[in-house]
Structures are given as C-alpha cells and as structure tokens.
Amino acid sequence: MSQGSLHRVVVLVDENSNPFELGCATEVFGLRRPEIGRLLYNFRLCAAAPRTRMRDGFFTLTGVAPLRAVDDADTVIVPNRPDVETPRRPAVLAAIRRAHARGARLIGFCSGAFTLAEAGVLDGRRATAHWQWADAFRSRFPQVRLEPDVLFVDDGDILTSAGSAAALDLGLHVVRRDHGAEVANAVSRRLVFAAHRDGGQRQFVERPVPRIPDDSLAPVLAWAQERLDHPLTVADLAAQAAVSPATLHRRFRAELGTTPLAWLTGERVTLARRLIERGETRLDVVARRTGLGTATNLRALMRRETGLTPTSYRRRFGPRTA
C-alpha cells in the first residue's frame, strides 16, 4: 500500500506546544512499524508559522508543512500547551473548524481539549482534560460535558485524552479502532506500554493506582481473564476476591469506574474480537471460547460494544485486512 493511499494524520503544532505529546503522536502514527512490516498512516506535522517555538523555548520547530495541510487531513491532532489561558491563533482555530465541518476526525491530547473548545467544536460534546485543569475548563466552557475521571473520551469524530501519558492510551485506542486489536497490541508491545490500562473498554479510572496494593483487583481480574470460557458470575468473582458481591461492586466502581458484570462482558467481547481477527470464522466456537454462550448473544454484544456485527468486524479486521 502506497503512503498516499493511507489515512492522513496531521499534527497541528502551535506556539509553546508540548514536545512530549508531539513525540507520542509521532511514535504512534508517524513511524514505520517493523513489528507489522508497514506504515499505518500518512503522517505530517504542520504549523501556522515557518518557525514555531516549542514549550519554554526548548527548541524551535522548522521545516514542517504549512497550515493548509490540515485541509487534506483525515485526522487532525490539535495543539496543546501549558498556558491554557492564552488564546490560540485565529488561523489555527479556523483550520480546526474547517476540518470539523468537512468531517475530519479531531484529537486533543491533554490541554488540547482547550483548543477544541475554543474552536467551538466541543459544544454539547463529551471530552476530558488533565485533572488539574478541570475547574478552569468547566468555568470557561460550561457547554462541554467534561469527564475528568477518565483516561480518554471517544466521542466519535472528536477524541480527547487526559494527562500527557494518556496520549499513548488514546493513540493506541485510535490504532485499535482503525486497524484492530492485533495491530494495536503489536504497537503497544513495541512501545513497552500497556494496550489497556485500568478502566476496560471505556477506560474509566477514578483511582489509577490503588492506595493499598494488597487490596488491588488485579489478582481477581487476572483470574477471570484466564477463565473467560467458563460461565463466570459476579458471585464467582466475589468469592475469588473473598468479599461479598456488594463489596466487589463498590471496589469495581472505585478502582475501575464500572460494574463487575460490565467489565466481564467487555473482556469477553475483547477476546471475541481477537479470535475473529486471528481468523476464527465459526461464531459458535467464538461464543463458546469467550463465555458468551450462543452466536446470537455474540452478535448482540459485538454490535453493542463495537457497532459492528461479527461478520462486518471480520471483513474489516480479519486476517486478509491485517
């Protein structure tokens, strides 16, 4: 596949942008992937000025594409920076609005949510940003539905991530959405970064690192993940954790921001996706090996969790596509 036919990702760099998030975007979207043997995206950097001073004057970025590169992008990663109170260049905001109006996907890493909100494309939409700016964000943009206790928010054509490291979480999520779990897992292994951090499918994390390691849910989660083909219940998970079902629910809410049943269903669907991506075509076998029971139940849950039927998912992410 030629680079010209790949999905076009453009990172819009502006004055005082953070180098870390720029590096995350370059690493996830811009490099040839030796672990896969091909490029995944047509990647470019662009800026509104020929010389762009990065955060705290660490370095000056030159030699990148002009701002009009945004007009040809399928995905635009908007600029972020620590001085969230400083307005963006009008030309940058106008470029973001044009991209949104023609249907491009927009991504904001960390304080990039401020840029998207300032451009007016987040009105009435879900978004997240770094927790330390949550109050400031709500004050300036009350029309945006801020979700501060998550690693990232996928609101369809606009995606936002929380703190700096969450740029990798969101980047891998985008790769997973575009190319399937197998490719995303290969990229995450190359990065030596977890493909999924605590929070499951929707990445809810009210307490990313439990205060008392011995009370972590990790052991019971690992135990359940090894037995997804069994008819596990919430009572089974509670018994393994040596707590009551009510206590287990409270701990899941506190540590993962979801319920035990929702987490278990999400893990089963994730396993089903991996089996389909690896070439398993028998839906009854996929349903049995994932504990989803029947092909009918598999179809219903796959459609609910991914928006695709198993057949459509296989057509998009099966071995021939990968």
XYZ file of C-alpha atoms in Angstrom, residues 31-315:
285
model
C 6.828 5.716 12.244
C 7.153 2.672 10.053
C 6.161 -0.287 12.184
C 8.770 -3.068 11.891
C 6.621 -5.217 14.176
C 3.919 -5.130 11.484
C 6.040 -4.588 8.391
C 4.320 -1.493 7.054
C 3.251 2.060 7.694
C -0.150 2.536 9.268
C -0.689 6.213 8.450
C 0.405 9.018 6.166
C 1.778 11.357 8.830
C 2.735 15.038 8.692
C 3.460 17.936 11.009
C 2.222 21.391 10.164
C 2.331 24.816 11.780
C 0.859 28.264 11.287
C 4.308 29.872 11.107
C 7.603 28.853 9.459
C 9.294 28.838 12.879
C 7.403 27.612 15.940
C 8.873 27.997 19.411
C 8.079 24.930 21.495
C 7.289 24.899 25.209
C 9.592 27.061 27.365
C 11.838 27.607 24.357
C 13.262 24.069 24.491
C 13.670 24.193 20.722
C 12.233 25.820 17.624
C 10.415 23.689 15.083
C 11.092 24.428 11.409
C 10.770 22.667 8.095
C 7.216 21.363 8.581
C 4.200 21.698 6.299
C 2.183 24.930 6.258
C -1.175 25.214 7.981
C -3.094 24.343 4.827
C -2.010 20.697 5.299
C -4.905 20.457 7.765
C -7.340 20.852 4.871
C -6.340 17.473 3.408
C -6.143 15.514 6.678
C -8.422 12.645 7.660
C -7.368 13.080 11.306
C -6.120 16.310 12.868
C -4.299 16.288 16.195
C -4.713 19.763 17.658
C -2.025 21.648 19.594
C -1.772 21.553 23.368
C 0.312 23.687 25.723
C 0.591 24.545 29.433
C -0.612 28.161 29.139
C -4.254 27.227 28.645
C -5.472 30.787 29.264
C -3.676 32.182 26.203
C -5.980 32.287 23.160
C -4.990 30.313 20.108
C -4.095 31.942 16.801
C -7.310 32.723 14.877
C -5.875 30.928 11.833
C -5.360 27.749 13.887
C -8.913 27.827 15.244
C -10.292 28.474 11.756
C -8.377 25.481 10.373
C -9.818 23.256 13.103
C -13.343 24.462 12.343
C -12.878 23.758 8.632
C -11.596 20.268 9.346
C -14.532 19.529 11.610
C -17.043 20.913 9.121
C -15.833 18.573 6.369
C -15.906 15.512 8.654
C -12.264 15.065 9.671
C -11.571 13.299 12.955
C -10.177 15.604 15.648
C -7.903 14.530 18.510
C -6.892 16.616 21.506
C -4.100 15.397 23.787
C -4.160 16.753 27.367
C -4.775 20.530 27.194
C -5.646 20.122 23.519
C -9.237 19.962 24.758
C -8.973 23.698 25.431
C -8.032 24.256 21.784
C -11.004 22.217 20.569
C -13.362 24.001 22.944
C -12.005 27.402 21.941
C -12.672 26.482 18.317
C -16.288 25.796 19.305
C -16.396 22.195 18.080
C -16.925 20.669 21.552
C -20.186 22.431 22.382
C -22.606 19.826 23.719
C -19.983 17.087 23.339
C -18.151 14.811 25.777
C -14.476 15.479 26.464
C -11.735 15.106 29.044
C -8.617 17.005 30.009
C -5.925 16.884 32.678
C -7.486 16.796 36.155
C -5.606 19.884 37.324
C -7.421 21.977 34.723
C -10.896 20.525 35.281
C -12.266 23.512 37.212
C -10.759 26.026 34.799
C -12.154 24.107 31.831
C -15.673 23.925 33.300
C -15.567 27.617 34.100
C -14.567 28.645 30.583
C -16.539 26.059 28.632
C -19.688 25.129 30.608
C -21.372 23.911 27.422
C -18.893 20.989 27.147
C -19.640 17.774 29.029
C -16.310 17.320 30.805
C -15.481 13.849 32.161
C -12.401 14.399 34.337
C -12.071 10.871 35.776
C -11.163 9.042 32.582
C -8.011 8.410 30.604
C -9.679 9.396 27.358
C -13.045 10.058 25.769
C -14.029 8.710 22.365
C -16.983 10.786 21.196
C -16.938 9.501 17.637
C -15.275 12.098 15.442
C -13.730 14.003 18.380
C -11.431 12.266 20.852
C -9.641 13.749 23.862
C -7.176 12.395 26.416
C -6.289 13.374 29.965
C -2.693 13.922 31.194
C 0.354 13.629 28.986
C 0.880 9.846 29.234
C -2.780 9.322 28.338
C -1.845 10.485 24.844
C -0.402 6.987 24.384
C -3.582 5.389 25.719
C -5.668 7.369 23.258
C -3.213 6.840 20.399
C -3.347 3.053 20.878
C -7.128 3.237 21.103
C -7.232 5.017 17.743
C -4.934 2.391 16.201
C -7.185 -0.305 17.660
C -10.249 1.407 16.202
C -8.638 1.832 12.784
C -6.682 -1.421 12.453
C -7.956 -3.860 15.082
C -6.706 -5.192 18.397
C -3.914 -7.350 16.966
C -2.169 -4.396 15.326
C -2.705 -2.181 18.388
C -1.267 -4.888 20.625
C 1.788 -5.191 18.379
C 2.346 -1.435 18.586
C 1.888 -1.441 22.366
C 4.453 -4.221 22.758
C 6.911 -2.219 20.682
C 6.282 0.782 22.942
C 6.516 -1.399 26.072
C 3.235 0.229 27.097
C 0.032 -1.478 28.198
C -2.514 -1.865 25.412
C -5.238 -1.355 28.023
C -4.704 0.398 31.319
C -7.203 0.011 34.160
C -10.658 1.031 33.040
C -11.514 -1.603 30.445
C -13.260 -0.706 27.217
C -14.213 2.805 28.236
C -11.050 3.488 30.247
C -12.799 4.784 33.377
C -10.239 5.238 36.131
C -11.214 7.034 39.327
C -8.142 5.656 41.131
C -5.457 4.571 38.631
C -3.105 3.216 41.334
C -4.819 1.594 44.349
C -3.581 3.011 47.635
C -3.140 -0.432 49.179
C -1.581 -2.829 46.644
C -2.823 -5.904 48.553
C -6.397 -4.714 48.028
C -5.954 -4.332 44.259
C -8.428 -6.003 41.958
C -5.562 -7.153 39.733
C -5.470 -10.761 41.063
C -9.180 -11.383 40.567
C -9.106 -9.682 37.142
C -6.222 -11.904 36.031
C -8.011 -14.969 37.437
C -11.172 -14.123 35.484
C -9.307 -13.350 32.251
C -7.845 -16.870 32.289
C -11.348 -18.365 32.636
C -13.456 -16.384 30.205
C -14.671 -19.615 28.601
C -16.253 -20.573 31.926
C -19.758 -19.439 32.953
C -18.416 -16.904 35.444
C -20.798 -14.822 37.520
C -20.342 -11.801 39.749
C -20.715 -14.165 42.690
C -17.778 -16.212 41.344
C -15.598 -13.098 41.142
C -16.643 -12.047 44.640
C -15.808 -15.484 46.029
C -12.383 -15.401 44.367
C -11.760 -11.960 45.884
C -13.048 -13.220 49.262
C -15.575 -10.389 49.543
C -19.325 -10.056 49.240
C -20.865 -9.183 45.838
C -21.839 -5.767 47.239
C -18.254 -5.082 48.333
C -16.961 -6.244 44.945
C -19.317 -3.797 43.225
C -18.030 -0.951 45.383
C -14.407 -1.836 44.654
C -15.039 -2.083 40.902
C -16.709 1.314 40.972
C -13.862 2.830 42.973
C -10.953 1.302 41.020
C -12.344 0.824 37.502
C -15.408 3.048 37.368
C -17.613 0.231 36.097
C -19.505 -2.823 37.367
C -18.139 -6.383 37.573
C -20.658 -7.601 35.006
C -19.888 -4.794 32.554
C -16.155 -5.422 32.928
C -16.609 -9.172 32.427
C -18.747 -8.626 29.321
C -16.187 -6.192 27.917
C -13.378 -8.718 28.415
C -15.406 -11.429 26.687
C -16.102 -9.179 23.704
C -12.422 -8.181 23.532
C -11.442 -11.856 23.414
C -14.076 -12.466 20.719
C -12.598 -9.652 18.641
C -9.125 -11.141 18.939
C -10.347 -14.588 17.878
C -12.120 -13.121 14.858
C -9.045 -11.058 13.936
C -6.946 -14.221 14.056
C -9.225 -15.936 11.553
C -11.837 -17.862 13.537
C -14.985 -17.850 11.382
C -17.245 -20.166 13.402
C -19.365 -17.908 15.558
C -20.497 -20.747 17.799
C -16.846 -21.534 18.548
C -16.094 -17.866 19.287
C -19.144 -17.662 21.545
C -18.158 -20.816 23.427
C -14.486 -19.874 23.874
C -15.376 -16.417 25.170
C -18.154 -17.489 27.505
C -20.759 -15.542 25.554
C -22.787 -18.713 25.141
C -24.516 -18.502 21.782
C -23.856 -16.964 18.405
C -26.990 -14.855 18.894
C -25.631 -13.401 22.128
C -22.241 -12.851 20.477
C -23.864 -10.896 17.626
C -25.876 -8.730 20.009
C -22.933 -7.881 22.262
C -20.494 -7.314 19.401
C -22.920 -4.870 17.829
C -23.484 -3.115 21.167
C -19.779 -2.831 22.046
C -18.256 -2.178 18.610
C -21.130 -1.050 16.401
C -20.364 -3.956 14.032
C -21.699 -7.457 13.603
C -19.142 -10.292 13.835
C -19.282 -10.673 10.050
C -18.685 -6.975 9.457
C -15.918 -6.952 12.040
C -14.208 -9.923 10.361
C -14.499 -8.243 6.970
